[in-house]
mmCIF file of C-alpha atoms in Angstrom:
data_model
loop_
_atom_site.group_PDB
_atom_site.id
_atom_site.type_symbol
_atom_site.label_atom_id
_atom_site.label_comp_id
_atom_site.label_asym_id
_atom_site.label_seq_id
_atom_site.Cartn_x
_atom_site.Cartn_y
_atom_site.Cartn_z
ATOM 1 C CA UNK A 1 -44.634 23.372 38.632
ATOM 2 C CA UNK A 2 -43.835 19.731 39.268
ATOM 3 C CA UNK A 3 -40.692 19.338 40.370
ATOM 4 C CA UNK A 4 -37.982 17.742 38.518
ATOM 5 C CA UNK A 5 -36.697 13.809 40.146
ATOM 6 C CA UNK A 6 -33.376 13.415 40.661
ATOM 7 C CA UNK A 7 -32.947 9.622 38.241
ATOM 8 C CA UNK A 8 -31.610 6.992 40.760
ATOM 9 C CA UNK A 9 -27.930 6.118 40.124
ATOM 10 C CA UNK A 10 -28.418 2.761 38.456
ATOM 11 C CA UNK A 11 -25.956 -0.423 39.706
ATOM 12 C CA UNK A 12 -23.387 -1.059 37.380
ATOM 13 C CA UNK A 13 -24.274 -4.456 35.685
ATOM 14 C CA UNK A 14 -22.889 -7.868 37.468
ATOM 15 C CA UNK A 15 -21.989 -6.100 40.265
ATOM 16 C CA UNK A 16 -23.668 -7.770 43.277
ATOM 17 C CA UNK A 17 -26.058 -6.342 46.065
ATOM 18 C CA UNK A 18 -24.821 -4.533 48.703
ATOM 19 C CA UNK A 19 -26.491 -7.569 51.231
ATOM 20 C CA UNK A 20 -24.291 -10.300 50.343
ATOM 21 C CA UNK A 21 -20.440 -9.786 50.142
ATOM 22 C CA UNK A 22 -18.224 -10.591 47.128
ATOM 23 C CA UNK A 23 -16.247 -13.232 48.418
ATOM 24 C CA UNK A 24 -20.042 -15.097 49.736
ATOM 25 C CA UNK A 25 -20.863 -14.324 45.573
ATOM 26 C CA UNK A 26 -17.448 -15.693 44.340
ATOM 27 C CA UNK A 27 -17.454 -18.876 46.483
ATOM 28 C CA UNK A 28 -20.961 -19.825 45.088
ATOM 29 C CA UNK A 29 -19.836 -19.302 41.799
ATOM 30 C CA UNK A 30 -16.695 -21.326 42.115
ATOM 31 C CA UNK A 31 -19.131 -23.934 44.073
ATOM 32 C CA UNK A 32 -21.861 -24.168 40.986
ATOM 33 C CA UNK A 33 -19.019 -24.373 38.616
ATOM 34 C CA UNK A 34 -17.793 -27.184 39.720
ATOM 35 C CA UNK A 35 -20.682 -29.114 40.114
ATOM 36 C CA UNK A 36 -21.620 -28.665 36.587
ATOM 37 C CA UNK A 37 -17.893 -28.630 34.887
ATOM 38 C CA UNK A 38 -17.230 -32.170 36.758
ATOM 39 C CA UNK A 39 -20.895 -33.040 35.306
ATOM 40 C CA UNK A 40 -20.894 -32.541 31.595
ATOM 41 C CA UNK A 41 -16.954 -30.508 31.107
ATOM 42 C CA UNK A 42 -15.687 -27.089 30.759
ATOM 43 C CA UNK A 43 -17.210 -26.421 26.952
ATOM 44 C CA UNK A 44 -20.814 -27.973 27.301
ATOM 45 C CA UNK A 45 -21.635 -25.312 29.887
ATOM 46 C CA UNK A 46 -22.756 -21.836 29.387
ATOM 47 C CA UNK A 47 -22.183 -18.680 31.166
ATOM 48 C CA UNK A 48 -25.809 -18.041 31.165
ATOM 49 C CA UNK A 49 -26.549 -21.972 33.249
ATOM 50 C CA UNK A 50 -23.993 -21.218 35.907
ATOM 51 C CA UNK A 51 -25.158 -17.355 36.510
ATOM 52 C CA UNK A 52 -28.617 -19.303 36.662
ATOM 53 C CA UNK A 53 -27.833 -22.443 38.570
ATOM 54 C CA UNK A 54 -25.895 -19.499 41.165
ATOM 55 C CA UNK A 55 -29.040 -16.765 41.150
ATOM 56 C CA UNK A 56 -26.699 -14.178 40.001
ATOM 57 C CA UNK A 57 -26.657 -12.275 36.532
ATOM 58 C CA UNK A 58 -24.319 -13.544 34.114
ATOM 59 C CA UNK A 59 -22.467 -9.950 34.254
ATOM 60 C CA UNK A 60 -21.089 -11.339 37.430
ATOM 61 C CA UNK A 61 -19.222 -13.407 36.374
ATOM 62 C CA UNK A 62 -17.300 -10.790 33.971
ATOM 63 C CA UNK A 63 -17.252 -9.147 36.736
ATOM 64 C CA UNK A 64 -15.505 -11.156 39.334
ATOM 65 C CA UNK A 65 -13.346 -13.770 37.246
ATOM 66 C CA UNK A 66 -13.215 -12.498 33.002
ATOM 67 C CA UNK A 67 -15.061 -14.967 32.178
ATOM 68 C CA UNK A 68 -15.661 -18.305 32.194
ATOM 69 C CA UNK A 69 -12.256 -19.824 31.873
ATOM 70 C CA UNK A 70 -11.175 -17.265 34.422
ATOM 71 C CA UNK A 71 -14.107 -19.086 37.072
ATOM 72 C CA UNK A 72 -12.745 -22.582 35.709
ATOM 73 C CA UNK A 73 -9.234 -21.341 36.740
ATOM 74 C CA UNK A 74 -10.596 -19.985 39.977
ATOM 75 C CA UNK A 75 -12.059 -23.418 40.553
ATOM 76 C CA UNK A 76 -8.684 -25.076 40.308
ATOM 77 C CA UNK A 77 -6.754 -22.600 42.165
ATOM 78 C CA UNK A 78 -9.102 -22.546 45.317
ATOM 79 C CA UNK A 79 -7.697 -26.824 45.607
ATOM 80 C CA UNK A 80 -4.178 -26.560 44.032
ATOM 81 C CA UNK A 81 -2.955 -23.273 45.613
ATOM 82 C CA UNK A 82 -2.886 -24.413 48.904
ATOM 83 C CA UNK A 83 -0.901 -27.609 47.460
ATOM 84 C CA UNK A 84 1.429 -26.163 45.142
ATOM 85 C CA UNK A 85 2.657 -23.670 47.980
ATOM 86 C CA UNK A 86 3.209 -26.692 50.383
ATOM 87 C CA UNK A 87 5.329 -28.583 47.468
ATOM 88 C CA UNK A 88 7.271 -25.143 47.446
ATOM 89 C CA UNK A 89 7.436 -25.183 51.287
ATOM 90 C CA UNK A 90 8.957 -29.035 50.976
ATOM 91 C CA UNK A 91 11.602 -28.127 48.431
ATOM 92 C CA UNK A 92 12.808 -24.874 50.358
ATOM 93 C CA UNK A 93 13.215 -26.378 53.690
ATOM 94 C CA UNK A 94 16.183 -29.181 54.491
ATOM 95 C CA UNK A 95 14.998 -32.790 54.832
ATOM 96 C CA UNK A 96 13.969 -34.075 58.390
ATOM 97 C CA UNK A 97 12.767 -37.433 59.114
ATOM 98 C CA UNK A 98 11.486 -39.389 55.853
ATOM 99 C CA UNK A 99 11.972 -36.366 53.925
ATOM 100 C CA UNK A 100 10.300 -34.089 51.670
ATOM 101 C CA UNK A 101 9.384 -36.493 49.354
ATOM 102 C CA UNK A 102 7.146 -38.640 52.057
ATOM 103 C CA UNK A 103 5.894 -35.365 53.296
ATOM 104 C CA UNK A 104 4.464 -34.605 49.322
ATOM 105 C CA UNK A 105 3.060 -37.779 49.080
ATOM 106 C CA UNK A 106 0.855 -37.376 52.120
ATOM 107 C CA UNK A 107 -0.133 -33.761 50.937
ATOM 108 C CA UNK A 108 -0.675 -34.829 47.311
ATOM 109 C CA UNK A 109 -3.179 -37.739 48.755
ATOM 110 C CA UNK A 110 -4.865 -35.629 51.296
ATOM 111 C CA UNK A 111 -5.774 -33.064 49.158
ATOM 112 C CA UNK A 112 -7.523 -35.276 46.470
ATOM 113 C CA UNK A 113 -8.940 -37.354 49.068
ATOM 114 C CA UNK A 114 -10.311 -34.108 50.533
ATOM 115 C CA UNK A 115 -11.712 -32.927 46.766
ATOM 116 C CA UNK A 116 -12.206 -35.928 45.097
ATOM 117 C CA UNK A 117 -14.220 -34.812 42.065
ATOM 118 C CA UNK A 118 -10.362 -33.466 41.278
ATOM 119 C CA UNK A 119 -9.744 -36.544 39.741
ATOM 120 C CA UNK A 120 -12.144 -36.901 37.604
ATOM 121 C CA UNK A 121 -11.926 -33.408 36.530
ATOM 122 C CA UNK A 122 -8.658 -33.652 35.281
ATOM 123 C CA UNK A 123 -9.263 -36.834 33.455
ATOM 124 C CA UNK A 124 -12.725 -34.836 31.288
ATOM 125 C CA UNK A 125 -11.010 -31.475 30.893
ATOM 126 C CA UNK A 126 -7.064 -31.980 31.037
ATOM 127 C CA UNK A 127 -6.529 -35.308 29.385
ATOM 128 C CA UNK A 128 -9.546 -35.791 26.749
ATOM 129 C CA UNK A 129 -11.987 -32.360 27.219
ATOM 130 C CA UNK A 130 -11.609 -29.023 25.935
ATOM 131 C CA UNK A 131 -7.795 -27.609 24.787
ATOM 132 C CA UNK A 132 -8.368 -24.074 26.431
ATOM 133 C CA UNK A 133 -8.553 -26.062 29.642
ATOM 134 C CA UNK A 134 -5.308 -28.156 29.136
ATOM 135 C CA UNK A 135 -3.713 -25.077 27.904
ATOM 136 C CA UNK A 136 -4.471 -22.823 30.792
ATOM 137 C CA UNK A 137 -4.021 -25.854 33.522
ATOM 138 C CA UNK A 138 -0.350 -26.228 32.098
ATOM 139 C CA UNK A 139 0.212 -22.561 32.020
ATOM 140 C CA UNK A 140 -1.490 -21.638 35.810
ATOM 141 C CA UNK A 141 -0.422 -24.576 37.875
ATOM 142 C CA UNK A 142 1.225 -27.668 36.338
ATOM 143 C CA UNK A 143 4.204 -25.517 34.659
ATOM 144 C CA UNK A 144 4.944 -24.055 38.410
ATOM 145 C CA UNK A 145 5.832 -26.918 39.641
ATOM 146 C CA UNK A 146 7.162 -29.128 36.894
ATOM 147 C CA UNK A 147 10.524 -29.184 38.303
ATOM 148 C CA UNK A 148 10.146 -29.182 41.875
ATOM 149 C CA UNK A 149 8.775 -32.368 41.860
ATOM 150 C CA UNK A 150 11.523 -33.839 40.682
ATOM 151 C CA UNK A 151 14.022 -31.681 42.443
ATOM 152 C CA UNK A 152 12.403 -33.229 45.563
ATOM 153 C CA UNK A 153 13.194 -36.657 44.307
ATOM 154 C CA UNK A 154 17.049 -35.456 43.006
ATOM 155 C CA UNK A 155 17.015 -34.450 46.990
ATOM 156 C CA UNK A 156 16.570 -37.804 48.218
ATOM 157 C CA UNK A 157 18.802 -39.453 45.666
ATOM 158 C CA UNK A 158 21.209 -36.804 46.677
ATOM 159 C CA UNK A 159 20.956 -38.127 50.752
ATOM 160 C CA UNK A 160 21.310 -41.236 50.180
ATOM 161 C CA UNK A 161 18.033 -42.619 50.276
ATOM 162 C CA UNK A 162 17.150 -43.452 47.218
ATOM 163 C CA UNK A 163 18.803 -45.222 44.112
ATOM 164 C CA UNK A 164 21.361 -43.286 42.441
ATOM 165 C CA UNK A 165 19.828 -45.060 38.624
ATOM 166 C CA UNK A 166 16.578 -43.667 39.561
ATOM 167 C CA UNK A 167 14.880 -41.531 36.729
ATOM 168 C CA UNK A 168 13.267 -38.374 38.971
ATOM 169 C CA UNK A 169 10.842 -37.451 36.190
ATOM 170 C CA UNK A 170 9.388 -41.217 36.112
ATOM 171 C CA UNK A 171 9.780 -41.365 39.881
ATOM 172 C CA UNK A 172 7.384 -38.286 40.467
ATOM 173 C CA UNK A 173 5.162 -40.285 37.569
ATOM 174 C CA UNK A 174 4.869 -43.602 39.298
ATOM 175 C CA UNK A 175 3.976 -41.693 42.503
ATOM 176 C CA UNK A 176 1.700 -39.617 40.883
ATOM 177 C CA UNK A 177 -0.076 -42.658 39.845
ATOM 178 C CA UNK A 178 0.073 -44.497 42.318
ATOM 179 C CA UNK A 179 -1.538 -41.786 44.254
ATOM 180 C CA UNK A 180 -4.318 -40.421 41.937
ATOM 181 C CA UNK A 181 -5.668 -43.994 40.138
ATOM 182 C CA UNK A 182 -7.786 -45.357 42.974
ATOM 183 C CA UNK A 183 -9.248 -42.130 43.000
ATOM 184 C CA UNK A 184 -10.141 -41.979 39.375
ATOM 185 C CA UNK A 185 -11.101 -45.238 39.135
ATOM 186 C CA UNK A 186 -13.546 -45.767 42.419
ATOM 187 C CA UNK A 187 -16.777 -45.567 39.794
ATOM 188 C CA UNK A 188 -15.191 -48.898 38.973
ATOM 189 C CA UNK A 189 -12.488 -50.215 40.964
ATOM 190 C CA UNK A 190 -14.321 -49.293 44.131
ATOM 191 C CA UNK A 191 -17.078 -52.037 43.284
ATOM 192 C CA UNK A 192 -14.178 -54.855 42.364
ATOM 193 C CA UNK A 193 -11.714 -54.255 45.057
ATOM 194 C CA UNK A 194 -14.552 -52.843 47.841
ATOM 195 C CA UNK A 195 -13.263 -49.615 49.004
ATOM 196 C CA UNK A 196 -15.164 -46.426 49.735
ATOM 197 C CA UNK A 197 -13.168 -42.830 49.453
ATOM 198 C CA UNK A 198 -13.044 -42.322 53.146
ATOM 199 C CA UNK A 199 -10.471 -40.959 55.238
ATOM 200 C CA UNK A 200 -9.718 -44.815 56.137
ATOM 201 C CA UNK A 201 -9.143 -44.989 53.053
ATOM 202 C CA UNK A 202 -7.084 -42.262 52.401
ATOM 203 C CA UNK A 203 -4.590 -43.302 55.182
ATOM 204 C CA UNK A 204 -4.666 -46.978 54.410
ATOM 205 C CA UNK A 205 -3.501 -45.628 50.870
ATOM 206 C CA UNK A 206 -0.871 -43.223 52.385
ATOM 207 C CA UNK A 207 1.027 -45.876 54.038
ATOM 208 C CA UNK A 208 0.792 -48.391 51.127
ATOM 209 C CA UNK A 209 2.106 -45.737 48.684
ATOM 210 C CA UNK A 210 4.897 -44.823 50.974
ATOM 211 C CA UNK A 211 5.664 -47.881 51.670
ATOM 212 C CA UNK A 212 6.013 -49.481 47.945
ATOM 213 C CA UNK A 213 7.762 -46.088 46.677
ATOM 214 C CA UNK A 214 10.403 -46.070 48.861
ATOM 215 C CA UNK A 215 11.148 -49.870 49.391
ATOM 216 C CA UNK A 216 11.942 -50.058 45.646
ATOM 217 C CA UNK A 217 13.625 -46.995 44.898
ATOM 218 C CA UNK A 218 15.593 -47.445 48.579
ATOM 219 C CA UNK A 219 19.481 -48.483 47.553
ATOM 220 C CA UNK A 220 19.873 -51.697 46.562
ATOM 221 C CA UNK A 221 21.850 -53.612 49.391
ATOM 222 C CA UNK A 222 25.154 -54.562 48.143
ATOM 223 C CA UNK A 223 25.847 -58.663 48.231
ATOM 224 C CA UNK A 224 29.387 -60.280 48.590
#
């Protein structure tokens, strides 16, 4: 009598093979995605393109992040994480030198300088590109830190070192684009004004930003 085959235990679908770890699986996802949401945006891309464009089932992406807004989140948190717990960091600890808010701006300009498809990511998906992404964007990261920011600036008004008149909601705004616009607009303003996104750049920027913040928010000298 033939004898009866055990049936193999089948591998439950999406998860990956037992060669390559899950965090070398997740990193190429979160790689891929990015390449293609910064491309063509959050809603004209498939589950299906980025399993494909990753050589991984589409079941693994279920598997590791819910879905594709949970990868698009994943994406964002593996740059703003790292920067939203320094901002933290700055508003916890008591001013030294120039201050937390000096400190942020060189953090918030190293970071994009060190990812700078960020930019232009936020402008497709957060500003003009699909609502899902705005929505979850606000909800993940941007709501965390919505009033630390400004806390940071209340901090320095609060020392002494900058203007008592001084909005701290339109203070973090100017910095914010001060910081971020020659990064979004390099495509363009990079040809006019003849600048690469270098790390020359980055800390030619640093000190120019610094320096124009804080000379015109600095306490108006008083005149007899």
């Amino acid at each position: 009598m033939a004898s009866r085959k055990t049936p193999a235990r089948s591998r439950r679908v999406g998860r990956p093979v037992r060669s390559e770890s899950a965090d070398d699986v997740r990193k190429r996802l979160v790689e891929v995605a990015r390449e293609l949401f910064v491309r063509r945006g959050f809603g004209e891309v498939g589950i299906r393109e980025i399993a494909r464009a990753a050589g991984v089932t589409p079941g693994m992406i279920s598997y590791y992040f819910g879905g594709k807004v949970g990868l698009y989140e994943a994406m964002l948190a593996s740059v703003f994480e790292e920067m939203f717990g320094r901002v933290r960091e700055l508003a916890a600890k008591p001013a030294e030198g120039k201050g937390p808010l000096a400190s942020l701006i060189r953090t918030y300009i190293a970071t994009i300088a060190d990812h700078p498809w960020v930019p232009l990511l936020l402008l497709r998906e957060i500003v003009t590109g699909d609502s899902r992404a705005r929505a979850r964007f606000i909800e993940r990261f941007a709501s965390r830190v919505s009033s630390l920011l400004p806390s940071l600036v209340e901090a320095e008004i609060a020392r002494g070192e900058l203007r008592a008149d001084l909005d701290p909601k339109l203070a973090v705004l100017s910095l914010l684009g001060m910081s971020l616009f020659p990064f979004l607009a390099h495509p363009l303003a990079g040809k006019v004004f003849g600048y690469e996104l270098d790390p020359a750049f980055a800390e030619r920027l640093l000190a120019h930003t610094t320096q124009l913040f804080f000379d015109g928010a600095r306490p108006r000298a008083e005149t007899t």
